[in-house]
Every structure is written in C-alpha cells, then in structure tokens.
Amino acid sequence: MKPLFENWTVVAAALSALVPFAAFGCVMLFTRGRPALSACLSIGAASLSTAGALLLLVAKWGVSEPGIYTHRWFISGDVSIQFGFLLDPLSVLMLFMVAVVSLLVQVYSLGYMAGDPGFSRYYAFQSLFAWAMMDMVIAPGMLQLYIFWELVGLASYLLIGFYYEKWSAGQAGKKAFVMTRLGDIGFFLGLILLVLGFGDLGILAMNEAAQTHAIPGYLITASALLIFCGVIGKSAQFPLLTWLPDAMEGPTPVSALLHSATMVAAGVYMFSRIFPFFAASPTAMAIALAIGTITMLLSSTMAMATFDLKQVWAYSTVSQLGFMVMGLAAGGYFAGVFHLTTHAGFKALLFLCSGVFIHEYHSNDMRDIGRGGGRNLKIPMVCMTVGALALSGVFPFSGFFSKEAIMGVLASHPNKFWLVAGLLGALMTAYYSFRLIFMILFPKKIDATLPHDAVHHHQEKDAIIEIDHELDSGHGSSHDQAGGHGHEEGHGNVFWYMAWPLIILTTITLFLGFFQSSLEAFLVGHGAEGHAAEGGHGAGHYALLIAAVSMGLAGIFWAYLEFGRKGASQEGFLGRLPKLETLFANRWYIDRFLRRFLDRAIYGGLTSIFTRNDRRIIDGGIDGFCLFTIGSGRILSFLQSSMLQYNLLVMIAAVGLVVLYFVV
C-alpha cells in the first residue's frame, strides 16, 4: 500500500478521474449560457481522461503487482476505511474503456444535440456521469465503489430524464432510479454484513481472505448473494430487467453511453472485481448462473416483438449482460471480462448508428426508417450491419471471439444445460438482430390497394404489440426540427461529427477480437490468484466452434427467410402466434406482476401497516400525552384560586401531612 501522489501513475489516475468533475462544475456554474464553450470543456476533459487512461494502460501492461494508493478516511474500532486508487489490469482496462466511449459519445453528440436548448446541461451531465463511473472502476474498497456506484445511478437518472418536460421521460427516469435502488438495498446490506463479520471492505483483502478461507463460508455466501442484488439492479438482471428498455427515453447518445461500457456494465464489472470472493461460494455462483441464463433467454424473446429500433438493442444489452453473468458464474473470469470489453465497442456502435437514423427520420420505428430510405445512409447502415454481425458472433468480428470464450466455459461445466441455453441464446440473438437489419435494408411497402378495414386492422395490431413504443419525440420536437437534415452528401460537419465515432468503433469491432491472447495474458496471466480456471473448450474445440457459429448463421438465415428474401411477409413466426407475440411484447407481464406486487404487498400491506402505526401509535401516543398534559394542568389549576387564606390552608395541610409521615 502506497501513499497518494507518490508517483506519476497515481497523478495520472487522479487527473483522469477528477477532470470530468471539474468540467461538470464549470459548465453548471459558469458556461450554461455558452453551449460551444460547455462542449469544449466537457470534450476537453474527456480527452484528458482518455490520455491519462491510455498512459496507465501502457504503464500497467505486463506489470504483475497491482498498484494500490490509499489514504485512511475513517476509523472505528478495528474497522478502517481507505479511499484512493486501485490500479491493476482489470481497473485500468475498464478505465480506458469508459474514457474512450465517453469521449466518442460526446464528440458524436456535437452533431446529434446541435441546437438543443439543453445543450450545456447535457454536456454537464455527461461529465458528471464520466466522473462517477471512472472513480468507481478504480476504487480500492467496496465502500468507495458503492458511493460512486450510487452517483452513477444519479447521473443516469438525470440523463434518462433529460427531456424532463416529457412525461414519459420523467417516468422512465424514476423507474430506472427506483428499480436500481431496490437492488442497491441488498448490496448495502451485504456490505454491512461483511463489515460486521470480517471488518475490512478492501477489495484485495476480501478476495484474498475468501480464497484462503479466512472468512466463514456461510458469511461469504450470505454477503455474496446480497451484493449480487446490486448486480441484478444495475445490470438489469431478472427480475429487475424491465427498467432498461424504458431508459430509451433519453437522447440516443445517452443510450449508447449507458449500454456499452458504463452504467449497465457496472454490475458485471463489480462481479468481475470481486470474482474470487464470489467464486469461494458455489451456492452464490449457481444462483448467479441461473439468473443470468433466465435474463438472457427472456430478454431475447422480448427483442423479437418490438419494432422500436433502440428497444431492440436495449433488450440485446440485457441479454448480453445475462450472457456475461453466465460466463462469470460458470467460472470464466477472462471470458466474462473479455465479452464485457468487446460488447462495449459494438453496442456503442449499434446505438450511435441508430441515433443517425432517428436523427434523420424522426422516428424510432424500424419500419418507418426502412420505408423512408434508411439503407441510403451508407455509413451508418454498413456500420450497424458490422455491429449486428459482432453481436451475432460471426467471424472475424470481436463478438465472435468473446462469445466463443464464454461458450467454452459453459461447455466445461458439468451441467450441459447451460451450454444448450447459451446456444439457444446465440440463435435468438442473430435472429432478432438481422430481423432489424433486413427490415431496414428491404422494407415492405404498404399496399395502397388494401381495403380501409384491412389497413385499420394492421394499424390496431401494431398499436397493441407496441405497448411500450414511444417515439423519441423529446428529441425530435426540440432538436431535430431545429435544423435541416439531408443525406450524407449534404450533412456537412453535423453528419461527420456523428460519422467519425462510428468509423472508429467499427474499426475496433473489426480488430479487437484478434487481441484475445494479449488481453488474456494481461488480465489473467499476471498473478491472477483466485480466478477459477477458464474452460478448455474455447475456439480450439472444433465441435463447439462449429455448433456456436452454426447457431448464429442459422439465426441470420432464419431472419432472411422471414424478413429479407423477396416476397417475405415481414411478420415473422410471431405474427402467426398472436398470443405468444403478446406475451413477448408485454415482457412476460413482469411489469404487471411488479405493479400488482407493489399495490398489494407494499402499498396495501407494509405501507398500510406503517400508516396505521404512524396514526394510532406514534400520532396517537403524542396526542394522548398532550391530552394528559392539558387535563392535568386543568386539575392542578384548581390549587390556585387567588385566595390567600385558601393557599395558606393548603400549605399548612401539606406541612402537617409531612410531619405526620415522619412522626408516625
């Protein structure tokens, strides 16, 4: 353990983590009326953070010993809480990912948010978010991680509800905030249990103690399950997975930021950060594996039943997060972290490409975008196809390598059910991804010769299916109409502000997978004690490789038959199964169940009990005491009648009683 600011690496870490907060303060206090200057401050801070993170990544490459720089912040008995920085392969890699994605999203936003009346406020919130996320990933202790974990939740609430004048955006922000807080309650209880039972919240100390059995097994299991509640909330795992699709109410660059390497990835990162601690409890790992599998499968079915461009990618984020949890819970530390890394690139790419289409056509509906000529936007169309191929696990894109790594871990698990579930998830992922791609590339024209009743029937069906579908009207009303938007040839700087981040992310998606061996040596090959052995059935296991790739290609071919080929109805198999389609579109009625649970168990149960307790016991006790005070005062008032003779008589009687007491 080293003191703060001992060498240049900790200075670089401090600058990377603190500069965005300085930008947030400057924008909110001084430059809100100057949008251009606000953007320069925020992007400049993100650039400095990226440069500092790159220096740290280079400095830590090949270094086996983690650098921990802390300062004692709180002491109570035997408990000592440290604040500072933990610089090891996992933290510096995640720091670099967060910095790069934040920078690209902010550059992209110059075009997407141009002319928006909340332009400066938007960049201030972006800087606040980047600061909270960066400080979280380099935290040396769980308390510091938890503090910035909550600040990430606050910043995400501000960004999701950015168009606060829009009712649905405000509701989405509150839903995200409340549902993630539910998970965080369990997270906090787990930390309290760990403090009481172990006395140290240092990440390295926790991991080492768990692996050396210095912490009782029951305490590890109980605290690990409670801490995993935070993963369920933040990374939208079952049953708290429905807030994430609704979070699409924010501007599209916000969706790219939240879904790639930042907010929703925080839960998976925290799982990876204390992976040895979790691995010491087979029970906790088994429960996490089951929850990740359920999440992956359910969210994949939901993505098949929506026509909202951003919601498809949102459901895919939930699914891929479940897939990462599966990999980690099955014992694959590197596989889970590697997929988290590759997913950050291609998921940011998919959302930013979607933003170009939404910005152009003022609609989130993939059918409207296709009919409007979406395939004519060549750069975003090509880039989004590359992202969809990576998401589907097609060679040579980055998603292929990381998905195969997780499949290898699942194949090495004694229970092959998890591998079958993973293969089924790969099939569905490829299907819904290219369902979207083909509907934009080969749009189905509305038949003008259809009878009015038939057209009306189709419109009603779409309205029923798209229960949660909301156009990005907050952005369209205030921003998209502020300026004219042409096609690529006429966009000028506005288009290229959005295009260059797409090109950079596409390049990353194309080549990142080929660095798998280097990343594995960086993350695992240098003192990775406590990490469970990776599965031995990775890309070299040809049978598994062929099976996994075949499922992805089969999903693409399935989508082509139903949505891409000439004469395809573009209704899909769900169009022939309306009840199943309604089930998927209603998110398996999870929201409805949660609403009834709140109404009956919370509001009608606990809240009612607490209300009666407040009114009858607390308020009733105070009211009774007040009535007693008033009544006793009235009784005692008779002792004072303003008559001197009466007062003397009372005094003599009282003295007489005292004398009798002592004499007798």
Coordinates of N, CA and C in Angstrom, one line a residue, residues 307-516:
F307 N -40.8 -3.2 -32.5 CA -40.3 -2.6 -33.8 C -39.5 -1.3 -33.5
D308 N -39.3 -1.0 -32.2 CA -38.6 0.2 -31.8 C -37.1 -0.1 -31.9
L309 N -36.4 0.7 -32.7 CA -35.0 0.5 -33.1 C -34.1 0.4 -31.8
K310 N -34.3 1.4 -30.9 CA -33.5 1.4 -29.7 C -33.9 0.3 -28.7
Q311 N -35.1 0.0 -28.7 CA -35.5 -1.1 -27.7 C -35.0 -2.4 -28.1
V312 N -34.8 -2.7 -29.4 CA -34.2 -4.0 -29.8 C -32.8 -4.1 -29.3
W313 N -32.0 -3.0 -29.4 CA -30.7 -3.0 -28.9 C -30.6 -3.0 -27.4
A314 N -31.7 -2.4 -26.8 CA -31.7 -2.4 -25.3 C -32.0 -3.8 -24.8
Y315 N -32.9 -4.5 -25.4 CA -33.1 -5.9 -25.0 C -31.9 -6.7 -25.2
S316 N -31.2 -6.4 -26.3 CA -30.0 -7.2 -26.6 C -28.9 -6.9 -25.5
T317 N -28.9 -5.7 -25.0 CA -27.9 -5.4 -23.9 C -28.3 -6.2 -22.7
V318 N -29.5 -6.3 -22.3 CA -29.9 -7.1 -21.2 C -29.5 -8.5 -21.4
S319 N -29.8 -9.0 -22.6 CA -29.4 -10.4 -23.0 C -27.9 -10.7 -22.9
Q320 N -27.1 -9.7 -23.4 CA -25.7 -9.9 -23.4 C -25.1 -9.8 -22.0
L321 N -25.7 -8.9 -21.2 CA -25.3 -8.8 -19.8 C -25.6 -10.1 -19.0
G322 N -26.7 -10.7 -19.3 CA -27.0 -12.0 -18.8 C -26.0 -13.1 -19.2
F323 N -25.6 -13.0 -20.5 CA -24.6 -13.9 -21.0 C -23.2 -13.7 -20.3
M324 N -22.9 -12.5 -20.0 CA -21.6 -12.2 -19.3 C -21.7 -12.8 -17.9
V325 N -22.9 -12.6 -17.2 CA -23.0 -13.2 -15.9 C -22.9 -14.7 -15.9
M326 N -23.5 -15.3 -17.0 CA -23.4 -16.7 -17.2 C -21.9 -17.2 -17.2
G327 N -21.1 -16.4 -18.0 CA -19.7 -16.8 -18.2 C -18.9 -16.7 -16.9
L328 N -19.2 -15.6 -16.2 CA -18.5 -15.4 -14.9 C -19.0 -16.4 -13.8
A329 N -20.3 -16.6 -13.8 CA -20.8 -17.6 -12.8 C -20.4 -19.0 -13.1
A330 N -20.1 -19.3 -14.3 CA -19.6 -20.7 -14.7 C -18.1 -20.8 -14.4
G331 N -17.5 -19.8 -13.9 CA -16.1 -19.9 -13.6 C -15.1 -19.2 -14.6
G332 N -15.7 -18.6 -15.6 CA -14.8 -18.0 -16.7 C -14.6 -16.5 -16.4
Y333 N -13.6 -16.2 -15.6 CA -13.3 -14.8 -15.3 C -12.9 -14.0 -16.6
F334 N -11.9 -14.5 -17.3 CA -11.5 -13.8 -18.5 C -12.6 -13.8 -19.6
A335 N -13.3 -14.9 -19.7 CA -14.4 -14.9 -20.7 C -15.4 -13.8 -20.5
G336 N -15.8 -13.7 -19.2 CA -16.8 -12.6 -18.9 C -16.3 -11.2 -19.1
V337 N -15.0 -11.0 -18.7 CA -14.5 -9.7 -18.8 C -14.2 -9.4 -20.3
F338 N -13.7 -10.4 -21.1 CA -13.5 -10.2 -22.5 C -14.7 -9.8 -23.2
H339 N -15.8 -10.5 -22.9 CA -17.1 -10.2 -23.6 C -17.6 -8.8 -23.2
L340 N -17.4 -8.4 -21.9 CA -17.7 -7.1 -21.5 C -16.9 -6.0 -22.3
T341 N -15.7 -6.3 -22.6 CA -14.8 -5.4 -23.4 C -15.3 -5.3 -24.8
T342 N -15.5 -6.4 -25.5 CA -15.9 -6.4 -26.9 C -17.3 -5.8 -27.0
H343 N -18.2 -6.1 -26.1 CA -19.6 -5.6 -26.1 C -19.6 -4.1 -26.0
A344 N -18.7 -3.5 -25.3 CA -18.7 -2.1 -25.1 C -18.5 -1.4 -26.5
G345 N -17.6 -2.0 -27.3 CA -17.4 -1.4 -28.6 C -18.6 -1.6 -29.6
F346 N -19.1 -2.8 -29.8 CA -20.1 -3.0 -30.8 C -21.5 -2.5 -30.3
K347 N -21.7 -2.5 -29.0 CA -23.0 -2.0 -28.6 C -23.1 -0.5 -28.6
A348 N -22.0 0.2 -28.3 CA -21.9 1.7 -28.6 C -22.1 2.0 -30.0
L349 N -21.5 1.2 -30.9 CA -21.6 1.3 -32.3 C -23.1 1.2 -32.8
L350 N -23.8 0.2 -32.3 CA -25.2 -0.1 -32.7 C -26.1 1.1 -32.3
F351 N -25.9 1.6 -31.1 CA -26.8 2.7 -30.6 C -26.5 4.0 -31.4
L352 N -25.2 4.3 -31.6 CA -24.9 5.5 -32.3 C -25.3 5.5 -33.7
C353 N -25.3 4.3 -34.4 CA -25.8 4.2 -35.7 C -27.3 4.4 -35.7
S354 N -28.0 3.8 -34.7 CA -29.4 4.1 -34.5 C -29.8 5.6 -34.4
G355 N -28.9 6.3 -33.7 CA -29.1 7.7 -33.5 C -29.1 8.5 -34.8
V356 N -28.2 8.0 -35.7 CA -28.2 8.7 -37.1 C -29.5 8.5 -37.8
F357 N -30.1 7.3 -37.7 CA -31.4 7.0 -38.4 C -32.5 7.8 -37.7
I358 N -32.5 7.8 -36.4 CA -33.5 8.6 -35.7 C -33.4 10.1 -35.9
H359 N -32.2 10.6 -36.0 CA -31.9 12.0 -36.2 C -32.4 12.4 -37.6
E360 N -32.3 11.4 -38.6 CA -32.7 11.7 -40.0 C -34.1 11.6 -40.2
Y361 N -34.8 10.5 -39.6 CA -36.2 10.2 -40.0 C -37.1 10.5 -38.8
H362 N -36.7 11.0 -37.7 CA -37.5 11.5 -36.6 C -38.5 10.4 -36.1
S363 N -38.0 9.1 -36.2 CA -38.8 8.0 -35.8 C -37.9 6.9 -35.2
N364 N -38.4 6.2 -34.2 CA -37.7 5.0 -33.7 C -38.1 3.7 -34.4
D365 N -39.2 3.8 -35.2 CA -39.8 2.6 -35.8 C -38.9 2.1 -37.0
M366 N -38.4 0.9 -36.9 CA -37.6 0.4 -37.9 C -38.3 0.3 -39.3
R367 N -39.6 0.1 -39.2 CA -40.4 0.0 -40.5 C -40.5 1.4 -41.2
D368 N -40.7 2.4 -40.4 CA -40.7 3.8 -40.9 C -39.3 4.2 -41.5
I369 N -38.3 3.8 -40.8 CA -36.9 4.1 -41.3 C -36.6 3.4 -42.6
G370 N -37.0 2.1 -42.7 CA -36.8 1.3 -43.9 C -37.6 1.9 -45.0
R371 N -38.9 2.3 -44.8 CA -39.7 2.8 -45.9 C -39.2 4.2 -46.3
G372 N -38.5 4.9 -45.3 CA -38.0 6.3 -45.6 C -36.7 6.3 -46.4
G373 N -36.1 5.1 -46.6 CA -34.9 5.0 -47.3 C -33.7 4.9 -46.4
G374 N -33.8 4.2 -45.3 CA -32.7 4.1 -44.3 C -31.4 3.5 -44.9
R375 N -31.6 2.6 -45.9 CA -30.4 1.9 -46.5 C -29.6 2.9 -47.3
N376 N -30.1 4.1 -47.6 CA -29.4 5.0 -48.4 C -28.3 5.8 -47.5
L377 N -28.5 5.7 -46.2 CA -27.4 6.2 -45.3 C -26.3 5.2 -45.2
K378 N -25.4 5.2 -46.1 CA -24.5 4.1 -46.3 C -23.6 3.9 -45.1
I379 N -23.0 4.9 -44.6 CA -22.0 4.7 -43.5 C -22.7 4.1 -42.2
P380 N -23.8 4.7 -41.7 CA -24.5 4.1 -40.6 C -25.0 2.7 -40.9
M381 N -25.5 2.5 -42.1 CA -26.0 1.2 -42.5 C -25.0 0.1 -42.5
V382 N -23.8 0.4 -43.0 CA -22.7 -0.5 -43.1 C -22.2 -0.8 -41.6
C383 N -22.0 0.3 -40.9 CA -21.5 0.2 -39.5 C -22.5 -0.6 -38.6
M384 N -23.8 -0.4 -38.8 CA -24.7 -1.1 -37.9 C -24.8 -2.6 -38.3
T385 N -24.6 -2.9 -39.6 CA -24.5 -4.3 -40.0 C -23.3 -5.0 -39.4
V386 N -22.2 -4.2 -39.4 CA -21.0 -4.8 -38.7 C -21.2 -5.0 -37.2
G387 N -21.9 -4.1 -36.6 CA -22.2 -4.3 -35.2 C -23.1 -5.5 -34.9
A388 N -24.1 -5.6 -35.8 CA -25.0 -6.8 -35.7 C -24.3 -8.1 -35.9
L389 N -23.4 -8.1 -36.9 CA -22.6 -9.3 -37.1 C -21.7 -9.7 -35.8
A390 N -21.2 -8.6 -35.2 CA -20.4 -8.9 -34.0 C -21.3 -9.4 -32.9
L391 N -22.5 -8.8 -32.8 CA -23.5 -9.2 -31.7 C -23.9 -10.6 -32.0
S392 N -24.0 -11.0 -33.2 CA -24.4 -12.4 -33.6 C -23.3 -13.4 -33.5
G393 N -22.1 -13.0 -33.2 CA -20.9 -13.9 -33.0 C -20.4 -14.4 -34.3
V394 N -20.3 -13.6 -35.4 CA -19.9 -14.0 -36.7 C -18.4 -13.7 -36.8
F395 N -17.6 -14.6 -37.3 CA -16.2 -14.3 -37.6 C -16.0 -13.4 -38.7
P396 N -15.1 -12.4 -38.7 CA -14.0 -12.2 -37.8 C -14.2 -11.1 -36.8
F397 N -15.5 -10.7 -36.5 CA -15.8 -9.6 -35.7 C -15.6 -10.0 -34.2
S398 N -15.4 -8.9 -33.4 CA -15.0 -9.1 -32.0 C -15.9 -10.0 -31.2
G399 N -17.2 -9.9 -31.4 CA -18.2 -10.7 -30.7 C -18.0 -12.2 -30.9
F400 N -17.5 -12.6 -32.0 CA -17.2 -14.0 -32.2 C -16.2 -14.5 -31.2
F401 N -15.1 -13.9 -31.0 CA -14.1 -14.4 -30.1 C -14.6 -14.4 -28.7
S402 N -15.2 -13.3 -28.2 CA -15.7 -13.3 -26.8 C -16.8 -14.3 -26.5
K403 N -17.7 -14.4 -27.5 CA -18.8 -15.4 -27.3 C -18.3 -16.8 -27.3
E404 N -17.3 -17.1 -28.1 CA -16.7 -18.4 -28.1 C -16.0 -18.7 -26.8
A405 N -15.4 -17.7 -26.2 CA -14.8 -17.9 -24.9 C -15.8 -18.3 -23.9
I406 N -17.0 -17.6 -23.9 CA -18.0 -18.0 -22.9 C -18.6 -19.3 -23.2
M407 N -18.8 -19.6 -24.5 CA -19.3 -21.0 -24.8 C -18.3 -22.1 -24.3
G408 N -17.0 -21.8 -24.4 CA -16.1 -22.7 -24.0 C -16.2 -23.0 -22.5
V409 N -16.4 -21.9 -21.7 CA -16.6 -22.1 -20.3 C -17.9 -22.9 -20.0
L410 N -18.9 -22.6 -20.7 CA -20.2 -23.3 -20.5 C -20.0 -24.7 -20.8
A411 N -19.3 -25.0 -21.9 CA -19.1 -26.4 -22.3 C -18.3 -27.2 -21.3
S412 N -17.4 -26.5 -20.5 CA -16.6 -27.2 -19.5 C -17.4 -27.4 -18.2
H413 N -18.6 -26.8 -18.1 CA -19.4 -27.0 -16.9 C -20.0 -28.4 -16.9
P414 N -20.1 -29.1 -15.7 CA -20.6 -30.4 -15.7 C -22.1 -30.5 -16.2
N415 N -22.9 -29.5 -15.9 CA -24.3 -29.5 -16.4 C -24.3 -28.8 -17.8
K416 N -24.6 -29.6 -18.8 CA -24.6 -29.2 -20.2 C -25.9 -28.3 -20.5
F417 N -26.8 -28.2 -19.6 CA -28.0 -27.4 -19.8 C -27.6 -26.0 -20.1
W418 N -26.6 -25.5 -19.4 CA -26.2 -24.1 -19.6 C -25.6 -23.9 -21.0
L419 N -24.9 -24.8 -21.5 CA -24.4 -24.7 -22.9 C -25.5 -24.7 -23.9
V420 N -26.5 -25.5 -23.7 CA -27.7 -25.5 -24.6 C -28.4 -24.2 -24.5
A421 N -28.5 -23.7 -23.3 CA -29.2 -22.3 -23.2 C -28.4 -21.3 -23.9
G422 N -27.0 -21.3 -23.8 CA -26.2 -20.4 -24.5 C -26.3 -20.5 -26.0
L423 N -26.4 -21.7 -26.5 CA -26.5 -21.9 -28.0 C -27.9 -21.4 -28.4
L424 N -28.9 -21.6 -27.6 CA -30.3 -21.1 -28.0 C -30.3 -19.6 -28.0
G425 N -29.6 -19.0 -27.0 CA -29.5 -17.5 -26.9 C -28.7 -17.0 -28.2
A426 N -27.7 -17.7 -28.6 CA -27.0 -17.2 -29.8 C -27.9 -17.3 -31.1
L427 N -28.7 -18.3 -31.2 CA -29.7 -18.4 -32.3 C -30.7 -17.2 -32.2
M428 N -31.3 -16.9 -31.1 CA -32.2 -15.8 -31.0 C -31.6 -14.5 -31.2
T429 N -30.4 -14.3 -30.7 CA -29.7 -13.0 -30.9 C -29.5 -12.7 -32.3
A430 N -29.0 -13.7 -33.1 CA -28.8 -13.5 -34.5 C -30.1 -13.2 -35.2
Y431 N -31.2 -13.9 -34.8 CA -32.5 -13.7 -35.5 C -33.0 -12.3 -35.3
Y432 N -33.1 -11.8 -34.0 CA -33.7 -10.5 -33.8 C -32.8 -9.4 -34.3
S433 N -31.4 -9.6 -34.3 CA -30.5 -8.6 -34.8 C -30.7 -8.4 -36.3
F434 N -30.8 -9.4 -37.1 CA -30.9 -9.3 -38.5 C -32.4 -9.2 -39.0
R435 N -33.3 -9.4 -38.1 CA -34.7 -9.0 -38.3 C -34.7 -7.5 -38.5
L436 N -34.1 -6.8 -37.6 CA -34.0 -5.4 -37.7 C -33.2 -4.9 -39.0
I437 N -32.1 -5.5 -39.2 CA -31.3 -5.1 -40.4 C -32.0 -5.3 -41.7
F438 N -32.7 -6.5 -41.8 CA -33.4 -6.8 -43.1 C -34.6 -5.9 -43.2
M439 N -35.3 -5.5 -42.2 CA -36.4 -4.6 -42.3 C -36.1 -3.2 -42.7
I440 N -34.8 -2.8 -42.5 CA -34.4 -1.5 -43.0 C -33.8 -1.6 -44.4
L441 N -33.1 -2.7 -44.6 CA -32.5 -2.9 -46.0 C -33.6 -3.2 -47.0
F442 N -34.6 -4.0 -46.7 CA -35.6 -4.5 -47.6 C -37.0 -4.2 -47.1
P443 N -37.3 -2.9 -47.0 CA -38.6 -2.5 -46.4 C -39.8 -3.0 -47.3
K444 N -40.8 -3.3 -46.5 CA -42.1 -3.7 -47.2 C -43.0 -2.5 -47.4
K445 N -43.3 -2.3 -48.6 CA -44.2 -1.1 -48.9 C -45.6 -1.4 -48.4
I446 N -46.3 -0.4 -48.0 CA -47.7 -0.5 -47.6 C -48.5 -0.6 -48.9
D447 N -49.3 -1.7 -49.0 CA -50.1 -1.9 -50.2 C -51.3 -0.9 -50.2
A448 N -51.3 0.0 -51.1 CA -52.3 1.1 -51.1 C -53.7 0.5 -51.6
T449 N -53.6 -0.7 -52.2 CA -54.9 -1.3 -52.7 C -55.7 -2.1 -51.6
L450 N -55.0 -2.2 -50.4 CA -55.8 -2.9 -49.4 C -57.0 -2.2 -49.0
P451 N -58.1 -2.9 -48.6 CA -59.3 -2.2 -48.1 C -58.9 -1.4 -46.9
H452 N -59.7 -0.4 -46.6 CA -59.5 0.5 -45.5 C -59.6 -0.3 -44.2
D453 N -60.5 -1.3 -44.1 CA -60.6 -2.1 -42.9 C -59.4 -2.9 -42.6
A454 N -58.7 -3.4 -43.7 CA -57.5 -4.2 -43.5 C -56.4 -3.3 -43.0
V455 N -56.3 -2.1 -43.6 CA -55.2 -1.2 -43.2 C -55.4 -0.9 -41.7
H456 N -56.7 -0.6 -41.4 CA -57.0 -0.2 -40.0 C -56.7 -1.4 -39.0
H457 N -57.0 -2.6 -39.5 CA -56.7 -3.8 -38.7 C -55.2 -3.9 -38.4
H458 N -54.3 -3.7 -39.4 CA -52.9 -3.8 -39.2 C -52.4 -2.7 -38.3
Q459 N -53.0 -1.5 -38.4 CA -52.6 -0.4 -37.5 C -53.0 -0.7 -36.1
E460 N -54.2 -1.3 -35.9 CA -54.6 -1.7 -34.5 C -53.6 -2.7 -33.9
K461 N -53.3 -3.7 -34.8 CA -52.4 -4.8 -34.3 C -51.0 -4.2 -33.9
D462 N -50.5 -3.3 -34.7 CA -49.2 -2.7 -34.3 C -49.3 -1.9 -33.0
A463 N -50.5 -1.2 -32.9 CA -50.6 -0.4 -31.6 C -50.7 -1.3 -30.4
I464 N -51.3 -2.5 -30.5 CA -51.4 -3.4 -29.4 C -50.0 -4.0 -29.1
I465 N -49.3 -4.4 -30.2 CA -48.0 -5.0 -30.0 C -47.0 -4.0 -29.4
E466 N -47.0 -2.8 -29.9 CA -46.1 -1.8 -29.4 C -46.6 -1.1 -28.2
I467 N -46.8 -1.8 -27.1 CA -47.4 -1.3 -25.9 C -46.5 -0.2 -25.3
D468 N -45.2 -0.5 -25.3 CA -44.2 0.5 -24.7 C -43.5 1.3 -25.7
H469 N -44.0 1.3 -27.0 CA -43.3 2.0 -28.1 C -43.6 3.5 -27.9
E470 N -42.5 4.3 -27.8 CA -42.6 5.7 -27.8 C -41.6 6.3 -28.7
L471 N -42.0 7.2 -29.6 CA -41.1 7.8 -30.5 C -40.2 8.8 -29.7
D472 N -39.0 9.0 -30.2 CA -38.1 9.9 -29.4 C -38.5 11.3 -29.6
S473 N -39.7 11.6 -29.3 CA -40.3 12.9 -29.6 C -39.7 14.1 -28.8
G474 N -39.2 13.8 -27.7 CA -38.5 14.9 -26.9 C -37.3 15.4 -27.7
H475 N -36.6 14.5 -28.3 CA -35.5 15.0 -29.1 C -36.0 15.5 -30.5
G476 N -37.0 14.9 -31.1 CA -37.4 15.3 -32.3 C -38.1 16.7 -32.3
S477 N -38.8 17.0 -31.2 CA -39.6 18.2 -31.2 C -38.7 19.4 -30.9
S478 N -37.6 19.2 -30.1 CA -36.8 20.3 -29.7 C -35.5 20.4 -30.5
H479 N -35.1 19.3 -31.0 CA -33.8 19.3 -31.6 C -33.8 19.1 -33.1
D480 N -34.4 18.0 -33.5 CA -34.4 17.6 -34.9 C -35.0 18.6 -35.8
Q481 N -36.0 19.3 -35.3 CA -36.7 20.3 -36.1 C -36.0 21.7 -36.1
A482 N -34.9 21.7 -35.3 CA -34.2 23.0 -35.2 C -33.3 23.3 -36.4
G483 N -33.0 22.3 -37.1 CA -32.2 22.4 -38.3 C -32.6 21.4 -39.4
G484 N -32.2 21.7 -40.6 CA -32.5 20.8 -41.7 C -31.5 19.7 -41.7
H485 N -31.9 18.5 -42.1 CA -31.0 17.3 -42.2 C -31.2 16.7 -43.5
G486 N -30.1 16.6 -44.2 CA -30.1 16.0 -45.5 C -29.5 14.6 -45.4
H487 N -29.2 14.0 -46.5 CA -28.5 12.8 -46.5 C -27.0 13.0 -46.4
E488 N -26.2 12.0 -46.5 CA -24.8 12.1 -46.2 C -24.1 13.2 -47.0
E489 N -24.5 13.3 -48.2 CA -23.8 14.3 -49.1 C -24.0 15.7 -48.6
G490 N -25.1 16.0 -47.9 CA -25.4 17.3 -47.6 C -25.3 17.7 -46.1
H491 N -24.8 16.8 -45.3 CA -24.8 17.0 -43.9 C -23.7 17.9 -43.4
G492 N -22.6 17.9 -44.0 CA -21.5 18.8 -43.6 C -21.0 18.3 -42.3
N493 N -20.6 19.3 -41.4 CA -19.9 19.0 -40.2 C -20.8 18.2 -39.2
V494 N -22.1 18.5 -39.3 CA -23.1 17.8 -38.3 C -23.0 16.3 -38.6
F495 N -23.0 15.9 -39.9 CA -23.0 14.4 -40.1 C -21.7 13.8 -39.7
W496 N -20.6 14.5 -40.1 CA -19.3 13.9 -39.8 C -18.9 13.9 -38.3
Y497 N -19.5 14.8 -37.5 CA -19.4 14.7 -36.1 C -19.9 13.3 -35.6
M498 N -21.0 12.9 -36.3 CA -21.6 11.6 -35.9 C -20.9 10.4 -36.6
A499 N -20.4 10.7 -37.8 CA -19.8 9.6 -38.6 C -18.5 9.1 -38.1
W500 N -17.6 10.0 -37.7 CA -16.3 9.6 -37.3 C -16.3 8.6 -36.1
P501 N -17.1 8.9 -35.0 CA -17.2 7.9 -34.0 C -17.6 6.5 -34.5
L502 N -18.5 6.5 -35.4 CA -19.0 5.2 -36.0 C -17.8 4.5 -36.7
I503 N -17.0 5.2 -37.4 CA -15.9 4.6 -38.1 C -14.9 4.0 -37.2
I504 N -14.6 4.8 -36.1 CA -13.6 4.4 -35.1 C -14.1 3.1 -34.4
L505 N -15.4 3.1 -34.0 CA -16.0 1.9 -33.3 C -16.1 0.7 -34.2
T506 N -16.3 1.0 -35.5 CA -16.3 -0.2 -36.4 C -15.0 -0.8 -36.5
T507 N -13.9 0.1 -36.6 CA -12.6 -0.4 -36.7 C -12.2 -1.3 -35.4
I508 N -12.6 -0.8 -34.2 CA -12.4 -1.5 -33.0 C -13.1 -2.9 -33.0
T509 N -14.4 -2.9 -33.5 CA -15.1 -4.1 -33.6 C -14.5 -5.1 -34.6
L510 N -13.9 -4.6 -35.6 CA -13.2 -5.5 -36.6 C -12.0 -6.2 -36.1
F511 N -11.2 -5.4 -35.3 CA -9.9 -5.9 -34.9 C -9.7 -6.3 -33.5
L512 N -10.6 -5.9 -32.6 CA -10.3 -6.2 -31.2 C -10.2 -7.7 -30.8
G513 N -11.0 -8.5 -31.5 CA -11.0 -9.9 -31.2 C -9.7 -10.6 -31.4
F514 N -8.9 -10.0 -32.3 CA -7.6 -10.7 -32.6 C -6.6 -10.4 -31.5
F515 N -6.9 -9.6 -30.5 CA -6.0 -9.3 -29.4 C -6.4 -10.1 -28.2
Q516 N -7.2 -11.2 -28.4 CA -7.7 -12.0 -27.3 C -6.5 -12.6 -26.5

